[in-house]
C-alpha cells in the first residue's frame, strides 16, 4: 500500500484536486443541484431525514410569514429564496404561478410528490378555517419532533459501529507500531 501510494501520489492528488475544483465550479448550476438532491433523497435513512428537515424549515418559514401578515405570494417568494433545497425551490416557483392563476395553496402543493398528503390535508383545513399560521406551526413542531427523534435513533445505532471502527483502527496502528519491535526482539 505504501509503495502504491508513493508511486501514484501525484496522480491521486491531481484527481482529488480536479474533482474538488469541478464540484466547486458546478455547485450552483441547476443540473448539479438537481442531481445532488436526488442522490441525497435516495440514501435510505438520511434521505428521509433531510426531507423532513427541509419540510420543517418550509413550515416554520410559512408560519412566520403568515403570522407577520405578509401576503401569500410574497411569502412564497421569500421562502423560495431562503430554502436552498432544489426540489422545494423549484416547486415553489410553480406554486407561485399557480396562485397567480387562482389556485389555492393546497391545490398547488398537491401536484408535487415532495409534499406529503397529510401536510396538504392540514393546509387545506387551515385555508378553510383561515388559520394557516396555526397549522403551519403545528406542522413545524411535528416535523421538528420527528427529525430530533430520527437523528437520536440514528446516533444510537451508529455509536456501536463507530466504537468498533475506532477499536479496529487503533488495533491496526498498534500492530503496525509493535510488530517490527517484536520481530527485532526475536532476531536476538
Short mmCIF file of C-alpha atoms in Angstrom, two decimals:
data_model
loop_
_atom_site.label_atom_id
_atom_site.label_comp_id
_atom_site.label_asym_id
_atom_site.label_seq_id
_atom_site.Cartn_x
_atom_site.Cartn_y
_atom_site.Cartn_z
CA UNK A 1 0.00 0.00 0.00
CA UNK A 2 2.85 2.33 0.87
CA UNK A 3 4.63 1.69 -2.44
CA UNK A 4 1.47 2.18 -4.50
CA UNK A 5 0.65 5.44 -2.69
CA UNK A 6 4.23 6.62 -3.15
CA UNK A 7 4.33 5.82 -6.86
CA UNK A 8 0.87 7.20 -7.69
CA UNK A 9 0.69 10.07 -5.23
CA UNK A 10 0.72 12.88 -7.78
CA UNK A 11 -1.92 11.21 -9.97
CA UNK A 12 -4.11 10.66 -6.92
CA UNK A 13 -3.51 14.23 -5.70
CA UNK A 14 -4.37 15.78 -9.09
CA UNK A 15 -7.50 13.63 -9.43
CA UNK A 16 -8.72 14.74 -6.00
CA UNK A 17 -7.88 18.39 -6.76
CA UNK A 18 -9.63 18.24 -10.16
CA UNK A 19 -12.72 16.67 -8.58
CA UNK A 20 -12.86 19.37 -5.91
CA UNK A 21 -12.44 22.14 -8.50
CA UNK A 22 -15.15 20.58 -10.71
CA UNK A 23 -17.60 20.22 -7.83
CA UNK A 24 -16.87 23.74 -6.59
CA UNK A 25 -17.38 25.27 -10.04
CA UNK A 26 -20.59 23.34 -10.78
CA UNK A 27 -22.29 23.55 -7.36
CA UNK A 28 -24.58 26.46 -8.32
CA UNK A 29 -25.76 25.01 -11.64
CA UNK A 30 -29.27 23.57 -11.85
CA UNK A 31 -28.26 20.14 -13.17
CA UNK A 32 -25.76 19.64 -10.32
CA UNK A 33 -28.20 20.79 -7.65
CA UNK A 34 -30.91 18.53 -9.06
CA UNK A 35 -28.59 15.52 -9.23
CA UNK A 36 -27.19 16.04 -5.74
CA UNK A 37 -30.68 16.49 -4.25
CA UNK A 38 -31.87 13.32 -5.99
CA UNK A 39 -28.86 11.38 -4.70
CA UNK A 40 -29.37 12.64 -1.15
CA UNK A 41 -33.08 11.77 -1.23
CA UNK A 42 -32.29 8.18 -2.30
CA UNK A 43 -29.95 7.46 0.62
CA UNK A 44 -32.02 5.08 2.77
CA UNK A 45 -32.28 6.71 6.21
CA UNK A 46 -30.59 10.04 5.61
CA UNK A 47 -32.83 10.90 2.64
CA UNK A 48 -35.98 10.86 4.76
CA UNK A 49 -34.25 12.83 7.49
CA UNK A 50 -33.12 15.54 5.05
CA UNK A 51 -36.61 15.63 3.53
CA UNK A 52 -38.20 16.22 6.94
CA UNK A 53 -35.62 18.87 7.84
CA UNK A 54 -36.45 20.91 4.75
CA UNK A 55 -40.20 20.42 5.21
CA UNK A 56 -39.75 21.63 8.78
CA UNK A 57 -37.93 24.72 7.54
CA UNK A 58 -40.63 25.35 4.96
CA UNK A 59 -43.42 25.07 7.53
CA UNK A 60 -41.62 27.29 10.05
CA UNK A 61 -40.95 29.93 7.42
CA UNK A 62 -44.56 29.85 6.23
CA UNK A 63 -45.78 30.14 9.82
CA UNK A 64 -43.59 33.17 10.45
CA UNK A 65 -44.56 34.86 7.18
CA UNK A 66 -48.29 34.31 7.56
CA UNK A 67 -48.22 35.30 11.25
CA UNK A 68 -46.47 38.54 10.19
CA UNK A 69 -49.37 39.26 7.81
CA UNK A 70 -47.21 39.05 4.68
CA UNK A 71 -49.30 38.09 1.66
CA UNK A 72 -49.05 34.55 0.28
CA UNK A 73 -47.18 35.35 -2.95
CA UNK A 74 -44.56 37.45 -1.20
CA UNK A 75 -44.18 34.75 1.47
CA UNK A 76 -43.59 32.03 -1.09
CA UNK A 77 -41.09 34.21 -2.98
CA UNK A 78 -39.12 34.91 0.19
CA UNK A 79 -39.21 31.27 1.30
CA UNK A 80 -38.03 30.11 -2.13
CA UNK A 81 -35.00 32.36 -1.70
CA UNK A 82 -34.37 31.16 1.87
CA UNK A 83 -34.62 27.41 1.29
CA UNK A 84 -31.79 26.25 -0.92
CA UNK A 85 -33.05 22.67 -1.40
CA UNK A 86 -33.58 22.23 -5.13
CA UNK A 87 -36.84 20.19 -5.13
CA UNK A 88 -38.65 22.61 -2.80
CA UNK A 89 -37.21 25.65 -4.54
CA UNK A 90 -38.42 24.54 -7.97
CA UNK A 91 -41.85 23.50 -6.73
CA UNK A 92 -42.33 26.87 -5.06
CA UNK A 93 -41.72 28.59 -8.41
CA UNK A 94 -44.60 26.59 -9.87
CA UNK A 95 -46.75 27.21 -6.77
CA UNK A 96 -46.27 30.96 -7.26
CA UNK A 97 -47.53 30.69 -10.82
CA UNK A 98 -50.50 28.56 -9.74
CA UNK A 99 -51.52 31.01 -7.02
CA UNK A 100 -51.27 33.87 -9.50
CA UNK A 101 -53.59 31.79 -11.71
CA UNK A 102 -56.18 31.48 -8.94
CA UNK A 103 -55.40 28.12 -7.36
CA UNK A 104 -55.26 27.63 -3.62
CA UNK A 105 -52.06 26.69 -1.82
CA UNK A 106 -53.10 23.11 -1.11
CA UNK A 107 -54.12 22.56 -4.75
CA UNK A 108 -50.75 23.81 -5.92
CA UNK A 109 -48.74 21.76 -3.43
CA UNK A 110 -50.71 18.57 -4.11
CA UNK A 111 -49.23 18.42 -7.62
CA UNK A 112 -45.80 17.57 -6.19
CA UNK A 113 -44.70 14.34 -4.51
CA UNK A 114 -42.27 16.05 -2.17
CA UNK A 115 -45.13 17.36 -0.03
CA UNK A 116 -46.85 14.59 1.98
CA UNK A 117 -50.62 14.09 1.73
CA UNK A 118 -51.05 14.70 5.45
CA UNK A 119 -49.37 18.08 5.14
CA UNK A 120 -51.55 19.03 2.18
CA UNK A 121 -54.70 17.96 4.06
CA UNK A 122 -53.76 20.12 7.04
CA UNK A 123 -53.01 23.09 4.78
CA UNK A 124 -56.42 22.61 3.14
CA UNK A 125 -58.07 22.63 6.57
CA UNK A 126 -56.09 25.74 7.52
CA UNK A 127 -57.19 27.53 4.38
CA UNK A 128 -60.84 26.64 5.01
CA UNK A 129 -60.86 27.99 8.58
CA UNK A 130 -58.42 30.84 7.83
CA UNK A 131 -55.84 29.61 10.39
CA UNK A 132 -52.89 28.76 8.14
CA UNK A 133 -50.32 30.11 10.59
CA UNK A 134 -51.59 27.78 13.34
CA UNK A 135 -51.48 24.73 11.06
CA UNK A 136 -48.02 25.57 9.74
CA UNK A 137 -46.82 25.98 13.33
CA UNK A 138 -48.21 22.55 14.24
CA UNK A 139 -46.61 21.00 11.15
CA UNK A 140 -43.29 22.62 12.03
CA UNK A 141 -43.43 21.26 15.58
CA UNK A 142 -44.34 17.79 14.33
CA UNK A 143 -41.56 17.65 11.73
CA UNK A 144 -39.05 19.02 14.24
CA UNK A 145 -40.00 16.36 16.78
CA UNK A 146 -39.76 13.61 14.16
CA UNK A 147 -36.38 14.91 12.99
CA UNK A 148 -34.98 15.03 16.51
CA UNK A 149 -36.25 11.52 17.22
CA UNK A 150 -34.83 10.08 13.99
CA UNK A 151 -31.45 11.75 14.47
CA UNK A 152 -31.27 10.45 18.06
CA UNK A 153 -32.11 6.92 16.89
CA UNK A 154 -29.57 7.19 14.06
CA UNK A 155 -26.91 8.36 16.52
CA UNK A 156 -27.67 5.48 18.88
CA UNK A 157 -27.48 2.98 16.01
CA UNK A 158 -24.21 4.35 14.66
CA UNK A 159 -22.49 4.56 18.04
CA UNK A 160 -21.51 0.84 18.29
CA UNK A 161 -20.20 0.84 14.71
CA UNK A 162 -18.08 3.92 15.39
CA UNK A 163 -16.65 2.30 18.54
CA UNK A 164 -15.83 -0.91 16.62
CA UNK A 165 -14.27 1.08 13.76
CA UNK A 166 -12.10 3.10 16.14
CA UNK A 167 -11.09 -0.07 18.01
CA UNK A 168 -10.01 -1.75 14.79
CA UNK A 169 -8.16 1.39 13.68
CA UNK A 170 -6.29 1.66 16.99
CA UNK A 171 -5.52 -2.08 16.84
CA UNK A 172 -4.05 -1.79 13.35
CA UNK A 173 -1.91 1.17 14.41
CA UNK A 174 -0.66 -0.67 17.49
CA UNK A 175 0.17 -3.80 15.50
CA UNK A 176 1.93 -1.70 12.86
CA UNK A 177 3.99 0.00 15.57
CA UNK A 178 4.89 -3.01 17.70
CA UNK A 179 5.25 -5.78 15.11
CA UNK A 180 8.67 -4.53 13.94
CA UNK A 181 9.79 -4.36 17.58
CA UNK A 182 8.70 -7.97 18.21
CA UNK A 183 10.47 -9.13 15.04
CA UNK A 184 13.59 -7.28 16.10
CA UNK A 185 13.39 -8.88 19.55
CA UNK A 186 13.10 -12.39 18.07
CA UNK A 187 16.20 -11.98 15.93
CA UNK A 188 18.46 -11.87 19.02
#
